[in-house]
PDB file of C-alpha atoms in Angstrom:
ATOM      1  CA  UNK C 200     -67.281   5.616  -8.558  1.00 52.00           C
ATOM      2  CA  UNK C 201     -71.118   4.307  -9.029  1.00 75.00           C
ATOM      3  CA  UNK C 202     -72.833   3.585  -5.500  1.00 80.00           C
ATOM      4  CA  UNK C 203     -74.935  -0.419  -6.111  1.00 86.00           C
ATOM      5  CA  UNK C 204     -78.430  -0.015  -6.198  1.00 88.00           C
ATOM      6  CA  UNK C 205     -79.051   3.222  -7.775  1.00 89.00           C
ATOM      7  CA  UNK C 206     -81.331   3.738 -10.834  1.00 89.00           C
ATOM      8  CA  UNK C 207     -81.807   7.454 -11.233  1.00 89.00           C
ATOM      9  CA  UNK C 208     -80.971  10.792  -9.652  1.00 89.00           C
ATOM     10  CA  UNK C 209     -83.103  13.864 -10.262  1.00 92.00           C
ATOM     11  CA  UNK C 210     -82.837  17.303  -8.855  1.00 93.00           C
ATOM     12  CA  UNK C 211     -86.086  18.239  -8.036  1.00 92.00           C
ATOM     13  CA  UNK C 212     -84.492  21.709  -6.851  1.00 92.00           C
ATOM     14  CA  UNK C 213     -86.172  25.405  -7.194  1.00 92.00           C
ATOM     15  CA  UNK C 214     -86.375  29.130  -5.649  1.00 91.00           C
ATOM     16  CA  UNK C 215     -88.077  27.440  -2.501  1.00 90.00           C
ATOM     17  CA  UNK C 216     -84.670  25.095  -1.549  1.00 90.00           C
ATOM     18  CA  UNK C 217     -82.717  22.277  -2.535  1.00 91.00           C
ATOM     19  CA  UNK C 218     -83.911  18.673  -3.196  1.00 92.00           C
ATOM     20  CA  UNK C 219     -82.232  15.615  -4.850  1.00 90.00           C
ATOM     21  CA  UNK C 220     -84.170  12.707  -5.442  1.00 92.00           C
ATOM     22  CA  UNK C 221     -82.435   8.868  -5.267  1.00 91.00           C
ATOM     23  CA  UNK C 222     -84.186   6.445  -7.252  1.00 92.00           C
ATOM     24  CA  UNK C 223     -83.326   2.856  -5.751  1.00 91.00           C
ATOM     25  CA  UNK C 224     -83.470  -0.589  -8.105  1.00 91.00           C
ATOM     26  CA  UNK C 225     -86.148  -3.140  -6.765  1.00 90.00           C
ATOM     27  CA  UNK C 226     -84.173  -5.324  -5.491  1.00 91.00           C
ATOM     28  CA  UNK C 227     -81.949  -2.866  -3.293  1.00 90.00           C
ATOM     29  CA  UNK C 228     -82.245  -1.739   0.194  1.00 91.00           C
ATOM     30  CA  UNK C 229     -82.916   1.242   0.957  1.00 90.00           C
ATOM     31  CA  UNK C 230     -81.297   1.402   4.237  1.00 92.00           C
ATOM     32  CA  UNK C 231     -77.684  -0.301   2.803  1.00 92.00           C
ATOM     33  CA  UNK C 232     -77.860   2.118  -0.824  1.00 91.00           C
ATOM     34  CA  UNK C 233     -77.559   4.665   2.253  1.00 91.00           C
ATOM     35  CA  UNK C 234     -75.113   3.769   4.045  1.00 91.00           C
ATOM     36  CA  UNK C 235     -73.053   3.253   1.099  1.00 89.00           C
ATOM     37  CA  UNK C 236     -73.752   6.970   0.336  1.00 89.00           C
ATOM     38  CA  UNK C 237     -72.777   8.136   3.742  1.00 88.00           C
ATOM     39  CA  UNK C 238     -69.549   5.718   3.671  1.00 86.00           C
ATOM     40  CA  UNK C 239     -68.802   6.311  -0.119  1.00 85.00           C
ATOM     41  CA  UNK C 240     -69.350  10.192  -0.765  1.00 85.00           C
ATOM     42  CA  UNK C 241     -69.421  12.966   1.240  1.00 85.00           C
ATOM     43  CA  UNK C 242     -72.708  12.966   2.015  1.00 82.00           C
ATOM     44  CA  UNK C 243     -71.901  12.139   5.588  1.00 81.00           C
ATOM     45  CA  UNK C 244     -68.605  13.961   6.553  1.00 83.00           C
ATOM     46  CA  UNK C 245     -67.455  15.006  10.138  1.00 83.00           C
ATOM     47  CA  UNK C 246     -64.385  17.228  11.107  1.00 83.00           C
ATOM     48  CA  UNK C 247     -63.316  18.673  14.113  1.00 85.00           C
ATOM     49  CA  UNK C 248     -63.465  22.305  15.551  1.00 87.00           C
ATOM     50  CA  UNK C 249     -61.235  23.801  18.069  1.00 91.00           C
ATOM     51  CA  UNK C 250     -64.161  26.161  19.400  1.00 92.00           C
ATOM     52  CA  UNK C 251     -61.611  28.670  21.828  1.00 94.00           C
ATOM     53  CA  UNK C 252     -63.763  32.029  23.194  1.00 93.00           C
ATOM     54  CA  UNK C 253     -63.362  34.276  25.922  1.00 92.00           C
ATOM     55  CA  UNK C 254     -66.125  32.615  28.288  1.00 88.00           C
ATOM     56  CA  UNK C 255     -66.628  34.947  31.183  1.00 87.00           C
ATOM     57  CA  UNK C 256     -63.123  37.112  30.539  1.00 91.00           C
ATOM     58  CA  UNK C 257     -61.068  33.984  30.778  1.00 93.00           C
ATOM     59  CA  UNK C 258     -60.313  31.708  26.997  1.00 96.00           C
ATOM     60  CA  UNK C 259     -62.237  28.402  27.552  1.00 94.00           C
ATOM     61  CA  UNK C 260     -62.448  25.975  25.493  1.00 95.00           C
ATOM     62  CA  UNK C 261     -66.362  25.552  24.415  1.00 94.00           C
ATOM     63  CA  UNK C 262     -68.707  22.669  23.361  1.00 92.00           C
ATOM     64  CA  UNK C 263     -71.393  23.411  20.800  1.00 91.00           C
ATOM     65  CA  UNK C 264     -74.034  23.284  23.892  1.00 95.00           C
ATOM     66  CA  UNK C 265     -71.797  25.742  25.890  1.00 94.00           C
ATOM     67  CA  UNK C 266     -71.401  27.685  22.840  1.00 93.00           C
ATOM     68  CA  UNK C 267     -75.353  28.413  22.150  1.00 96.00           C
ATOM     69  CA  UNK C 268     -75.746  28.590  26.214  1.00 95.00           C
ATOM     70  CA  UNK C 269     -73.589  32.079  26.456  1.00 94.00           C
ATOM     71  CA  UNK C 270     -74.617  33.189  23.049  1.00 95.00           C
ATOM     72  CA  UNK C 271     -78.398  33.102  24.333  1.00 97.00           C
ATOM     73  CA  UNK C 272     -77.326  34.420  27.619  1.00 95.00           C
ATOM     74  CA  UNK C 273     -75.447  37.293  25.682  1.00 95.00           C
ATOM     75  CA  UNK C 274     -78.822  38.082  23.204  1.00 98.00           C
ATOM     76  CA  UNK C 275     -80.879  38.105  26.335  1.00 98.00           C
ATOM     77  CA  UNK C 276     -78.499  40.233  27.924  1.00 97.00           C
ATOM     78  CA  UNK C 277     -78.164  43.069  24.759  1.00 98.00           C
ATOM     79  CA  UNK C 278     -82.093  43.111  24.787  1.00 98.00           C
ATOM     80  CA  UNK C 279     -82.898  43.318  28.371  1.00 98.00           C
ATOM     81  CA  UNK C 280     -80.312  46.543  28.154  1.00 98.00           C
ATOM     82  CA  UNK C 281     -81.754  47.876  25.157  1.00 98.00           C
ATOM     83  CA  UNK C 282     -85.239  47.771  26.419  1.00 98.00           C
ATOM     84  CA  UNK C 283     -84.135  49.142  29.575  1.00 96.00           C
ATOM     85  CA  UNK C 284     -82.381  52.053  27.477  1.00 96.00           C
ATOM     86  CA  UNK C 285     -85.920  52.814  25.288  1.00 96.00           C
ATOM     87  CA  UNK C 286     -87.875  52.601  28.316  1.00 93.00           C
ATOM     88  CA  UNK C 287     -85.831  55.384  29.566  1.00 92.00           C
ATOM     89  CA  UNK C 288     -85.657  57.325  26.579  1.00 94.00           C
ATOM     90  CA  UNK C 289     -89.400  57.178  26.319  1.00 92.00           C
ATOM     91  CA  UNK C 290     -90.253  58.062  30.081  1.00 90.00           C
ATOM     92  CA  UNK C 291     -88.486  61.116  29.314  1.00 90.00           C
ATOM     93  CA  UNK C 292     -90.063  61.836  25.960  1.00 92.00           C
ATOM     94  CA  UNK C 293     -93.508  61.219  27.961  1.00 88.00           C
ATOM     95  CA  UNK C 294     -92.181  63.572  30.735  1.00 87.00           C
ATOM     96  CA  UNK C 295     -91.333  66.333  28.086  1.00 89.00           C
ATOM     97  CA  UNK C 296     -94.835  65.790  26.341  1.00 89.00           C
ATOM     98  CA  UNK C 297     -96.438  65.800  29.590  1.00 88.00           C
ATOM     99  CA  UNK C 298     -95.052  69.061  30.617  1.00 87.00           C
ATOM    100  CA  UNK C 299     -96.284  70.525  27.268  1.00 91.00           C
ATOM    101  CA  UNK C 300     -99.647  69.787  27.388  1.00 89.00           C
ATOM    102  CA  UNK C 301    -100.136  71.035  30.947  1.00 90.00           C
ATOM    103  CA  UNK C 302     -98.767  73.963  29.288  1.00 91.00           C
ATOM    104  CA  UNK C 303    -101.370  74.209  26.450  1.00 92.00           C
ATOM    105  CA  UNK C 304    -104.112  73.903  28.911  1.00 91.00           C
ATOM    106  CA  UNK C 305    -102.498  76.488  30.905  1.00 92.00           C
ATOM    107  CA  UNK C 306    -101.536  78.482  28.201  1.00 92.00           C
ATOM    108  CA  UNK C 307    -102.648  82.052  28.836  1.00 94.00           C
ATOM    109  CA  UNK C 308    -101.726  82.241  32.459  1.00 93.00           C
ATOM    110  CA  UNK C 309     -98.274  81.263  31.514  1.00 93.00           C
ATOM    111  CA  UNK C 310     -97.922  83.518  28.776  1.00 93.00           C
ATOM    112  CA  UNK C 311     -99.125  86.252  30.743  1.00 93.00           C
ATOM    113  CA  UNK C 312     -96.491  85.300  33.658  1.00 93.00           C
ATOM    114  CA  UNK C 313     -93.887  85.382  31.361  1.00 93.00           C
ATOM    115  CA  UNK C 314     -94.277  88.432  30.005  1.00 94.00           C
ATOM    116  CA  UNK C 315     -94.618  89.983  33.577  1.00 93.00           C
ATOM    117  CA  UNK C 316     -91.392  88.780  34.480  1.00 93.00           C
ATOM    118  CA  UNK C 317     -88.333  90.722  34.223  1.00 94.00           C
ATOM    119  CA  UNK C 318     -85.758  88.383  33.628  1.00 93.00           C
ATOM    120  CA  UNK C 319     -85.569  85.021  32.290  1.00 93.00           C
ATOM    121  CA  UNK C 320     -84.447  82.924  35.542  1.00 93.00           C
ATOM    122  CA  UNK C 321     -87.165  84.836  37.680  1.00 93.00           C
ATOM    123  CA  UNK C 322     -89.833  83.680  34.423  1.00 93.00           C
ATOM    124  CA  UNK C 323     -89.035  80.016  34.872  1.00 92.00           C
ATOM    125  CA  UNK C 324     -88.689  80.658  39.093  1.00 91.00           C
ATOM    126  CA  UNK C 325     -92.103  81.464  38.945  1.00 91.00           C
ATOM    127  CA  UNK C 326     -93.277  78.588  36.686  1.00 91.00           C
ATOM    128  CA  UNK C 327     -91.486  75.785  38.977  1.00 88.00           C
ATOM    129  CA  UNK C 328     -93.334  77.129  41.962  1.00 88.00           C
ATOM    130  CA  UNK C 329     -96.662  77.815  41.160  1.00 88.00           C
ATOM    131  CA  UNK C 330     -99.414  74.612  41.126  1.00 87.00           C
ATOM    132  CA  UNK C 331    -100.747  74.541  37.355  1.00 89.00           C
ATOM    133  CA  UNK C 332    -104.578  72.683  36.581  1.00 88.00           C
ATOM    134  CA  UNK C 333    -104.675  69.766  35.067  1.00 86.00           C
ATOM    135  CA  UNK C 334    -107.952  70.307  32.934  1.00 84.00           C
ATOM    136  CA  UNK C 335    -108.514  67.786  30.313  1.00 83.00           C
ATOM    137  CA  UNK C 336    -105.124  66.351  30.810  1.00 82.00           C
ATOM    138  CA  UNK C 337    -106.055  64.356  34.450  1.00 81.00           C
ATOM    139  CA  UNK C 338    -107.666  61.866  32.405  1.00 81.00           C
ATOM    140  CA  UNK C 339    -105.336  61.269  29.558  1.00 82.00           C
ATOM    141  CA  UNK C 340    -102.847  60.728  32.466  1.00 80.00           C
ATOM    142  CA  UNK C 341    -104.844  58.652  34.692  1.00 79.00           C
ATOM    143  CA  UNK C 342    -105.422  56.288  31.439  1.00 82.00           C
ATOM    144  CA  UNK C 343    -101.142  56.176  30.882  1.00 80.00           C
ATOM    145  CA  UNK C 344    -100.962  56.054  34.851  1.00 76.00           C
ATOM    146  CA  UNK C 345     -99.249  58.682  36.967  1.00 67.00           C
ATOM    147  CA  UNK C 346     -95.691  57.279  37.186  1.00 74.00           C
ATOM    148  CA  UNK C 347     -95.633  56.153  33.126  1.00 77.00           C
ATOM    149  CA  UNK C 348     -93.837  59.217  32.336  1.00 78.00           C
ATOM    150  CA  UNK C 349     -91.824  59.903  35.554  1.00 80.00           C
ATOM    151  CA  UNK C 350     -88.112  59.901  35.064  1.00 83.00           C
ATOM    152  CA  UNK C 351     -85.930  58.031  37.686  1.00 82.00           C
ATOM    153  CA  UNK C 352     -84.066  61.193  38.117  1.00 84.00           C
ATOM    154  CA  UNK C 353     -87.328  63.379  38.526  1.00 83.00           C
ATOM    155  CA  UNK C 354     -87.646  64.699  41.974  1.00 83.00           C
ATOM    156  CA  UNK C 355     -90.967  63.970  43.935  1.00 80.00           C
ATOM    157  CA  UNK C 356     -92.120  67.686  44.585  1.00 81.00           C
ATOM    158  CA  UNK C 357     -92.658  67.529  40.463  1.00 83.00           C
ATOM    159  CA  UNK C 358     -95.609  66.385  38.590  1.00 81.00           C
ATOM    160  CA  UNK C 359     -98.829  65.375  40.038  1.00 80.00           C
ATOM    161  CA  UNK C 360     -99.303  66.009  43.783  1.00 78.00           C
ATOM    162  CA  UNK C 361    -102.742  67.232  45.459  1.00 80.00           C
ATOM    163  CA  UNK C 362    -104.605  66.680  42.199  1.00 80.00           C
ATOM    164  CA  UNK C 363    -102.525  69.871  40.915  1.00 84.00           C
ATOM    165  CA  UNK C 364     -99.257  69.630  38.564  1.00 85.00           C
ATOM    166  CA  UNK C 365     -95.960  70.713  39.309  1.00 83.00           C
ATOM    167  CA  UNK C 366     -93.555  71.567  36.619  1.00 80.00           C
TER     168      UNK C 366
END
């Protein structure tokens, strides 16, 4: 069936998207060749959806506002925890890279403990309690801040304390 008041069609579409252009006779209307599109085709067509979700544990069912309201509160949910994960994951890191370089700047003295001890568990007793310099390190840490790389679960007797570290 041939909508009134049409003279040409061209598709005008390419990689970029989709366009269809509606050439209208002089003497038509724009706004009533439309509406005889939207009646007469299916340019316009509308159908229900029966939108059922689990909506805090319980089925509920959703409008399309509802709908976008707990999907954003679920993204912003999954991202806050996954930064929150990283964050941790990368204090630690920092705390394991920390440890190292007061190592390297301490490196004879620990070498030379090591090797004096006689056992394994009396090496790394030793290490823990003795206060190591902080050399070059104090300002590569003061720049990061003392608590960047401080694990929640990291006891306060470790790491910086009386401008000495603490391993």
């Amino acid at each position: 069936k041939r909508v009134e008041g049409i003279s040409a069609l061209r598709d005008e579409s390419d990689k970029d998207g989709m366009r269809i252009v509606i050439e209208i006779k002089r003497d038509a209307v724009g706004e009533v060749v439309l509406n005889n599109l939207y009646s007469q085709t299916q340019m316009q067509v509308s159908f229900g959806i029966n939108m059922v979700a689990l909506h805090q544990g319980q089925p509920k069912l959703l409008t399309l506002k509802e709908c976008l309201e707990a999907f954003v509160r679920h993204r912003r949910e999954v991202v806050t925890r996954r930064t929150i994960f990283e964050l941790r994951k990368a204090r630690e890191r920092a705390h394991i890279l920390e440890g190292l370089a007061i190592a390297l700047v301490n490196i004879d003295p620990i070498i030379e403990l090591i090797r004096r001890a006689p056992t394994p568990a009396e090496a790394k007793a030793a290490l823990v309690s003795q206060a190591w310099a902080l050399g070059n390190v104090a300002a590569m840490l003061a720049r990061a801040g003392d608590d960047a790389a401080r694990p929640e679960w990291l006891e306060p007797q470790y790491g910086i304390r009386d401008g000495h570290y603490h391993l």
